[in-house]
Coordinates of N, CA, C and O and ligand atoms in Angstrom, one line a residue:
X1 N 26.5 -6.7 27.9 CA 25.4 -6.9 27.0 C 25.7 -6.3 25.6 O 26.3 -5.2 25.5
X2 N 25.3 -7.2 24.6 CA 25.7 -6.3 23.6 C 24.5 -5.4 23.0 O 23.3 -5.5 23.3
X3 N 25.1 -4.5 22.1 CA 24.4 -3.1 21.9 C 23.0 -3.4 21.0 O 22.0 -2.7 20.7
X4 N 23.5 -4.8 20.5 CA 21.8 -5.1 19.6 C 20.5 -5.6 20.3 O 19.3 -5.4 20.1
X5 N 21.3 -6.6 21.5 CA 20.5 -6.6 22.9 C 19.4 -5.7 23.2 O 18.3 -6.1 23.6
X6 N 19.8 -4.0 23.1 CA 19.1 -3.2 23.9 C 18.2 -2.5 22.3 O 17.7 -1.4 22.4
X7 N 18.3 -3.1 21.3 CA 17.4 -2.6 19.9 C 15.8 -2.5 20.8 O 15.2 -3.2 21.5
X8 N 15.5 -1.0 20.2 CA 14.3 -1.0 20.5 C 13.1 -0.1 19.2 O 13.3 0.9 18.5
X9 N 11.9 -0.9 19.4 CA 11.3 -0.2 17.9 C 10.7 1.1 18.7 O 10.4 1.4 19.8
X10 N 10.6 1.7 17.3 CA 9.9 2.9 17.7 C 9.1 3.8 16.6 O 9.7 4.5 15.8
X11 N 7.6 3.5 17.0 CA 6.4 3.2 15.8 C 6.2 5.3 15.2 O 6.0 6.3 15.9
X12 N 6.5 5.2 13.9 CA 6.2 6.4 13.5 C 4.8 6.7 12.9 O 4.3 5.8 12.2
X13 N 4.3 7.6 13.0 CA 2.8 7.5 12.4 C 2.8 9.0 11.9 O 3.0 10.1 12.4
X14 N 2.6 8.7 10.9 CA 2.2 10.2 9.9 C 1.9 10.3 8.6 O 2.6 9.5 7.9
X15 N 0.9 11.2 8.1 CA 0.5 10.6 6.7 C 1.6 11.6 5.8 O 1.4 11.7 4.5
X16 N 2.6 12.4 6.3 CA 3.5 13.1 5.2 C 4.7 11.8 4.7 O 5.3 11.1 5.5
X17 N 4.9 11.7 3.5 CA 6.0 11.2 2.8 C 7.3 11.0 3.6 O 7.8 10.0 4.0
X18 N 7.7 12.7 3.8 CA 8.9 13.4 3.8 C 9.5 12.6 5.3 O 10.7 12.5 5.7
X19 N 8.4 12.2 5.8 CA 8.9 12.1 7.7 C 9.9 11.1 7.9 O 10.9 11.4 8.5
X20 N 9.7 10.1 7.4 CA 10.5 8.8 6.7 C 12.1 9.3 6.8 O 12.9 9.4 7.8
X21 N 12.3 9.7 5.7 CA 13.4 10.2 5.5 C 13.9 10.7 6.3 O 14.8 10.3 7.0
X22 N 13.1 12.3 6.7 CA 13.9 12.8 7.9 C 14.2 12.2 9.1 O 15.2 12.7 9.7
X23 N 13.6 11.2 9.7 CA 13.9 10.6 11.0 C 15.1 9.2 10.2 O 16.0 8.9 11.0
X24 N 15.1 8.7 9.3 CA 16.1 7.7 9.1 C 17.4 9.1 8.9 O 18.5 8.6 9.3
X25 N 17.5 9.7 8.6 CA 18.7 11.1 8.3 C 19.0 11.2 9.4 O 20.2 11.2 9.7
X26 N 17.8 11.6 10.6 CA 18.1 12.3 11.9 C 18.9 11.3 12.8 O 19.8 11.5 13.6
X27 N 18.1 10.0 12.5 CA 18.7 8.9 13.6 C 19.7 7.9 13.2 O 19.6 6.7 13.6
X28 N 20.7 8.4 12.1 CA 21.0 7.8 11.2 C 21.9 6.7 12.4 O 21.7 5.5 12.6
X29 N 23.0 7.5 13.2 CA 23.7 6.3 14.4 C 23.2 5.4 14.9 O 23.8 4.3 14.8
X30 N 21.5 5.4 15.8 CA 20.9 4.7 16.5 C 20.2 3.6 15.1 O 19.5 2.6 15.1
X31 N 20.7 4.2 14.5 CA 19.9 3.5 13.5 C 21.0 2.2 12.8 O 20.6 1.0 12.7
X32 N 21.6 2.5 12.6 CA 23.1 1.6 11.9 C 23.5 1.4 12.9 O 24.6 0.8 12.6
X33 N 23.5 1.4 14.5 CA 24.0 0.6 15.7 C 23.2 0.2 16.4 O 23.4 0.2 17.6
X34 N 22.0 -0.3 15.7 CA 21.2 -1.1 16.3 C 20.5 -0.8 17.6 O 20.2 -1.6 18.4
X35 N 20.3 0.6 17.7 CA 19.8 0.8 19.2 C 18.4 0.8 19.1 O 17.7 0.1 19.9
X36 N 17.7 1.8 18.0 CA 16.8 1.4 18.0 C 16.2 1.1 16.2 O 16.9 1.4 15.2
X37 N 15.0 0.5 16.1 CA 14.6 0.0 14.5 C 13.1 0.6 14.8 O 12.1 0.4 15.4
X38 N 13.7 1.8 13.7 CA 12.3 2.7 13.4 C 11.3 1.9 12.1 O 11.7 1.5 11.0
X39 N 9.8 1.9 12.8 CA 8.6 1.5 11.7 C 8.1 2.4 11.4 O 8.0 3.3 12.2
X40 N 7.5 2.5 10.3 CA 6.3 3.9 10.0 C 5.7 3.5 9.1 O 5.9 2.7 8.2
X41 N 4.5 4.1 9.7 CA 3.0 4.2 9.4 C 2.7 5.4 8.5 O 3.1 6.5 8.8
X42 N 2.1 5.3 7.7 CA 1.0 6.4 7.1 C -0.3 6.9 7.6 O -0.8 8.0 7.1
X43 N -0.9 6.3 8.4 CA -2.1 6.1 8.8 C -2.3 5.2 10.4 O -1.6 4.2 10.7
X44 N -3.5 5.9 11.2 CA -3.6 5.4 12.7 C -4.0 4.3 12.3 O -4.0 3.4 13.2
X45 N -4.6 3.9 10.9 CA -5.2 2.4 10.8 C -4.2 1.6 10.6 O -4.4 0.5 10.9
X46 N -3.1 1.8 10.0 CA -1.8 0.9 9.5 C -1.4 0.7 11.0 O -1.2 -0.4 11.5
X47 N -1.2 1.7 11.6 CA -0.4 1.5 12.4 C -0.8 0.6 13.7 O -0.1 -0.3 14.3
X48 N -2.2 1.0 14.1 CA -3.0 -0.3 14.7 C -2.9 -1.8 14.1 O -3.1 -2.8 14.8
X49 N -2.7 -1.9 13.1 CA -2.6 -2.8 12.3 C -1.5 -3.7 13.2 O -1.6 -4.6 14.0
X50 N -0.4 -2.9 12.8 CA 1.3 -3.1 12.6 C 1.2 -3.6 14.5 O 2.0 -4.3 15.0
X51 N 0.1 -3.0 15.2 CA 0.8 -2.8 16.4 C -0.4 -4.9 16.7 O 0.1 -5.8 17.3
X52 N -1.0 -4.9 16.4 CA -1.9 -5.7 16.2 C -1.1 -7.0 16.3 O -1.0 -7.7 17.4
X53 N -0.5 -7.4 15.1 CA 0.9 -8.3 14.6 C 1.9 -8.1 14.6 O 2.7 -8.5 13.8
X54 N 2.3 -7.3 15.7 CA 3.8 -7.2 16.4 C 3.9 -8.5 17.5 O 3.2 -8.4 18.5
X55 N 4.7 -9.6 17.2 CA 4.9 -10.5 18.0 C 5.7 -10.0 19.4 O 5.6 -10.5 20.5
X56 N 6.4 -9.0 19.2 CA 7.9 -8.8 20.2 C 7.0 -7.5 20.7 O 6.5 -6.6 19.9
X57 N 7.0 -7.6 22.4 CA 7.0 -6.7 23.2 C 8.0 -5.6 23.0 O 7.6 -4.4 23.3
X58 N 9.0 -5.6 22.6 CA 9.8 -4.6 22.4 C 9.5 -2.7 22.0 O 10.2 -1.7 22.1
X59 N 8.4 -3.1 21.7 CA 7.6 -1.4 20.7 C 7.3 -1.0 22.4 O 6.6 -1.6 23.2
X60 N 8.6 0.6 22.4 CA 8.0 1.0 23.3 C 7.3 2.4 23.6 O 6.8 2.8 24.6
X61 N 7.6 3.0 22.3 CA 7.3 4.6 22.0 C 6.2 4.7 20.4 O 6.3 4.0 19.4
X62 N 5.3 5.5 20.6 CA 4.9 5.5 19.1 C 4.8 7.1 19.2 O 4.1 7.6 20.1
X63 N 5.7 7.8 18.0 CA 5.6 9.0 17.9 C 4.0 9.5 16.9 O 3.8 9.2 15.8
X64 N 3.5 10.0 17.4 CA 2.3 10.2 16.4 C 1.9 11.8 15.8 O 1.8 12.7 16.6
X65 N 1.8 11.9 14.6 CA 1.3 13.0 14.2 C -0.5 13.5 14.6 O -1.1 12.6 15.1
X66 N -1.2 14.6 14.4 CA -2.0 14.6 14.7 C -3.5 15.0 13.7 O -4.7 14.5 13.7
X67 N -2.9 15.7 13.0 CA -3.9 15.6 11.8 C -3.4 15.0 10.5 O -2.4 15.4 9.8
X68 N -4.4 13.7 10.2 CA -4.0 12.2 9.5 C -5.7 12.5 8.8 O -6.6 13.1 9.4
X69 N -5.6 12.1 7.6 CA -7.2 11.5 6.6 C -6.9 10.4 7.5 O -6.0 9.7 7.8
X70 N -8.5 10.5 7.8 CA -9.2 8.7 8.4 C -8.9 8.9 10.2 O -9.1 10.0 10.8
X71 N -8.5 8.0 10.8 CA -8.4 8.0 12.2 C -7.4 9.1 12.3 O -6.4 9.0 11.6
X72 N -7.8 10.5 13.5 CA -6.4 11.1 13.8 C -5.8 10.8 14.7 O -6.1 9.7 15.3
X73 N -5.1 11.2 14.9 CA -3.7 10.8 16.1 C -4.2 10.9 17.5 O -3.8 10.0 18.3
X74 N -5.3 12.0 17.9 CA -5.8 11.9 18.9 C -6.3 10.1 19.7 O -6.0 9.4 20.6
X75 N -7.3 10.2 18.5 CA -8.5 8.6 18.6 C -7.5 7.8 18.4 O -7.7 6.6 18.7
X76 N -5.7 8.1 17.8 CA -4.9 6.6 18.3 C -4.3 6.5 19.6 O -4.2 5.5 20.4
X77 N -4.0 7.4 19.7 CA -3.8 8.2 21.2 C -4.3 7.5 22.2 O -3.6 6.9 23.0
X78 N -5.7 7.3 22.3 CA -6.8 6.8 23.0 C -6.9 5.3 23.3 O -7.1 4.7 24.3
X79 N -6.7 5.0 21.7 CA -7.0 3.1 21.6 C -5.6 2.6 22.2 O -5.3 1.5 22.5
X80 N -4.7 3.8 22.2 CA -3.2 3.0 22.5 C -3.2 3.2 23.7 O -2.8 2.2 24.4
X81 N -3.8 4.4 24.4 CA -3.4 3.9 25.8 C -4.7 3.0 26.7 O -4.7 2.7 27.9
X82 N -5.2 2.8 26.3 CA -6.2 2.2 26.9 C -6.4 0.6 26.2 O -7.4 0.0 26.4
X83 N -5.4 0.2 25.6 CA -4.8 -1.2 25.1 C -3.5 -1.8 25.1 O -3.4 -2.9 24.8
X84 N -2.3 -0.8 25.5 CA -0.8 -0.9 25.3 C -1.0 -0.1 26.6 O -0.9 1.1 26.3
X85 N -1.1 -0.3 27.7 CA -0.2 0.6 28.8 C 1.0 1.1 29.0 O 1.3 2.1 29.7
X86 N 2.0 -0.1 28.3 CA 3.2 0.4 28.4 C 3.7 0.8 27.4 O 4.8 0.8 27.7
X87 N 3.7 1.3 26.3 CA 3.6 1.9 25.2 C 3.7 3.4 25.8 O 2.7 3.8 26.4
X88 N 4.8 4.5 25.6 CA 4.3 5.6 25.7 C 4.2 6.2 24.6 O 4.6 5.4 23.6
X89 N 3.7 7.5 24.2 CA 3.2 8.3 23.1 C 3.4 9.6 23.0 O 2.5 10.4 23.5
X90 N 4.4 10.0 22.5 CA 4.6 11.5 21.9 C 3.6 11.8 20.8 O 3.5 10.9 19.9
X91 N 2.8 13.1 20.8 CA 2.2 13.8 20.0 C 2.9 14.7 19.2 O 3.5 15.6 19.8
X92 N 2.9 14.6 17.4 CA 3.9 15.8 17.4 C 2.1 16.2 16.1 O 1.1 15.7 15.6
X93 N 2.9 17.7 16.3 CA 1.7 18.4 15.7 C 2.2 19.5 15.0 O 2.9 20.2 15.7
X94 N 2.0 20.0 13.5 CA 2.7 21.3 13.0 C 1.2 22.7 13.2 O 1.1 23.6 12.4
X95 N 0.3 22.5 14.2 CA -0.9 23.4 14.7 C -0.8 23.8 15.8 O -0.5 22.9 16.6
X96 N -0.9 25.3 16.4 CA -1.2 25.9 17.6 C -2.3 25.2 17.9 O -3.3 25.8 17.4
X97 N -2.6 24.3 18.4 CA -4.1 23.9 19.1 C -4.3 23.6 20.4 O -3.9 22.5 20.8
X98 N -5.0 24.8 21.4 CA -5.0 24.3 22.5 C -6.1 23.2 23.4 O -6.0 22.7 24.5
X99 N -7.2 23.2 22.0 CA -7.9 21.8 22.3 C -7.5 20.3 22.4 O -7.7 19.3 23.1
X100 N -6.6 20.8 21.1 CA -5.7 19.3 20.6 C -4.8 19.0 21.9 O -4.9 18.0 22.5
X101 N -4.2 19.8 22.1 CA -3.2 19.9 23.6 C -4.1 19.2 25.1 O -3.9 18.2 25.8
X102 N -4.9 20.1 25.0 CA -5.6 19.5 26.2 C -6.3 18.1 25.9 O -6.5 17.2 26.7
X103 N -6.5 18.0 25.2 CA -7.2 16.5 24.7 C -6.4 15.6 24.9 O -6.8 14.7 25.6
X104 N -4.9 15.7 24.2 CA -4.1 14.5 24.1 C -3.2 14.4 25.5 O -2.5 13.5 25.6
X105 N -3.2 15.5 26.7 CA -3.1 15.6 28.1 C -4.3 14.6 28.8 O -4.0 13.6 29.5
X106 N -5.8 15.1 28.4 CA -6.5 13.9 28.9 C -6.7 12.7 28.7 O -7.4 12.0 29.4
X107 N -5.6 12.1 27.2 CA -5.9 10.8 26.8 C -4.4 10.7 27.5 O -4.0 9.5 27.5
X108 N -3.6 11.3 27.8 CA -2.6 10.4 28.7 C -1.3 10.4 27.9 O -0.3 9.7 28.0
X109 N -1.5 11.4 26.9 CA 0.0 11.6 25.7 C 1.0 12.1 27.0 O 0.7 12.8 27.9
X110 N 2.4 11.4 26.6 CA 3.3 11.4 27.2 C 4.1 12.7 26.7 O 4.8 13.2 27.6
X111 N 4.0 13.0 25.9 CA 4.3 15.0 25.4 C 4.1 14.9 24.0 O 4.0 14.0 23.2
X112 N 4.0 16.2 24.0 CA 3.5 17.3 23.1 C 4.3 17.6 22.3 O 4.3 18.7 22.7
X113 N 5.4 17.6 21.0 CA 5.5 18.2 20.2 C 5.5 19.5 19.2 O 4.4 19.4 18.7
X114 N 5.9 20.4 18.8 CA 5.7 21.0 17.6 C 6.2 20.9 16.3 O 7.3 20.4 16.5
X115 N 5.9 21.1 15.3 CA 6.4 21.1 14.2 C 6.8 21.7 13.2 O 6.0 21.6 12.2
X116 N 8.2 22.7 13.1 CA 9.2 21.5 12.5 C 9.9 21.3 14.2 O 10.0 22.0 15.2
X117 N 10.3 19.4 13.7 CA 10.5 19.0 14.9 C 12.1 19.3 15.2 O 13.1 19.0 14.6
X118 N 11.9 20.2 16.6 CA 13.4 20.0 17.2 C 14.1 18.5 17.1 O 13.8 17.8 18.0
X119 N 14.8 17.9 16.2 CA 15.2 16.8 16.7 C 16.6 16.5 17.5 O 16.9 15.3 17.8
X120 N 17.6 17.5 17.9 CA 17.5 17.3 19.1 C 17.3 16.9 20.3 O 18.0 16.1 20.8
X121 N 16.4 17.4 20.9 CA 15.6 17.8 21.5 C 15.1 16.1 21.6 O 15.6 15.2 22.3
X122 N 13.9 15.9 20.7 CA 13.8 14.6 20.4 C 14.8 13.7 21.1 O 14.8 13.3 22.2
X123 N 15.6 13.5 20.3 CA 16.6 12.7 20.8 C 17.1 12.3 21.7 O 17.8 11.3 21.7
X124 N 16.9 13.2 22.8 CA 17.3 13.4 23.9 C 15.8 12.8 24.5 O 16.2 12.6 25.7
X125 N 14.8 12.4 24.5 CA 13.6 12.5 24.4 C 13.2 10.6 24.2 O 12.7 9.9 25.0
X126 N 13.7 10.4 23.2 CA 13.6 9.1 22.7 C 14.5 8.2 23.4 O 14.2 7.1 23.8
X127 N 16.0 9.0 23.6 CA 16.9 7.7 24.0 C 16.4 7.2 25.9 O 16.4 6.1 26.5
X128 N 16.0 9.0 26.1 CA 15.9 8.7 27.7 C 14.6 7.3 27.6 O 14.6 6.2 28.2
X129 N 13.7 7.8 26.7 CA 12.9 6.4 27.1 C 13.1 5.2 26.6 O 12.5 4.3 27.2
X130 N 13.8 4.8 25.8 CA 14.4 3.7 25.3 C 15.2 3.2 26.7 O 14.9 2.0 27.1
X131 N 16.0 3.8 27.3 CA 16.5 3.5 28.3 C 15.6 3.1 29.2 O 15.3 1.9 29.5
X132 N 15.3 3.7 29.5 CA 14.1 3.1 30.8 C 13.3 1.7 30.6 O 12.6 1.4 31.5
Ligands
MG201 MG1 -0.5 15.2 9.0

């Protein structure tokens, strides 16, 4: 199989600028070898949007930030899993919040984040589910 074969997207959501950058920096290999093709959102409404008019089943992770102006990450949290089953969802968050935590455990977030993000860690995090 070739390696563009296994390209997989993987939905960023956050209303900071800066995130962009750092995840095209971070993933800069998977990124120029086609493994996977990162989108980013500013907002849970863009990104519902984006997920709305995605023709290709392919989107299989959406990393989501948690405090966003307008819809938070939580309430995307929610519409995503309870509309995308197969979609999983990393929460990243730069707040000790043990509400936030328990909340996005009850809406079925696939883990928890802090921020600044280990990426690393991440990475190890992303590819395992890309793989699967
Ligand atoms: Mg934010």
């Amino acid at each position: 199989m070739e390696e563009s074969d296994l390209s997989k997207i993987v939905l960023v959501v956050d209303d900071e600028e800066d995130v962009e950058f750092l995840f095209r920096q971070k993933f800069r290999k998977e990124i120029r070898s086609d493994l996977i093709v990162f989108h980013f959102s500013r907002s849970a409404e863009s990104a519902l949007k984006y997920l709305q008019e995605l023709p290709d089943p392919s989107l299989v992770l959406i990393l989501s930030d948690i405090n966003m102006p307008g819809m938070n990450g939580l309430e995307l949290l929610k519409i995503i899993k309870s509309n995308f089953h197969q979609i999983k969802v990393f929460m990243i968050t730069a707040y000790e919040d043990e509400e936030n935590h328990q909340t996005a455990i009850s809406y079925g977030a696939d883990d928890y984040i802090h921020k600044p993000i280990n990426f690393n860690q991440l990475k190890e995090k992303v590819l395992r589910c890309i793989e699967t």
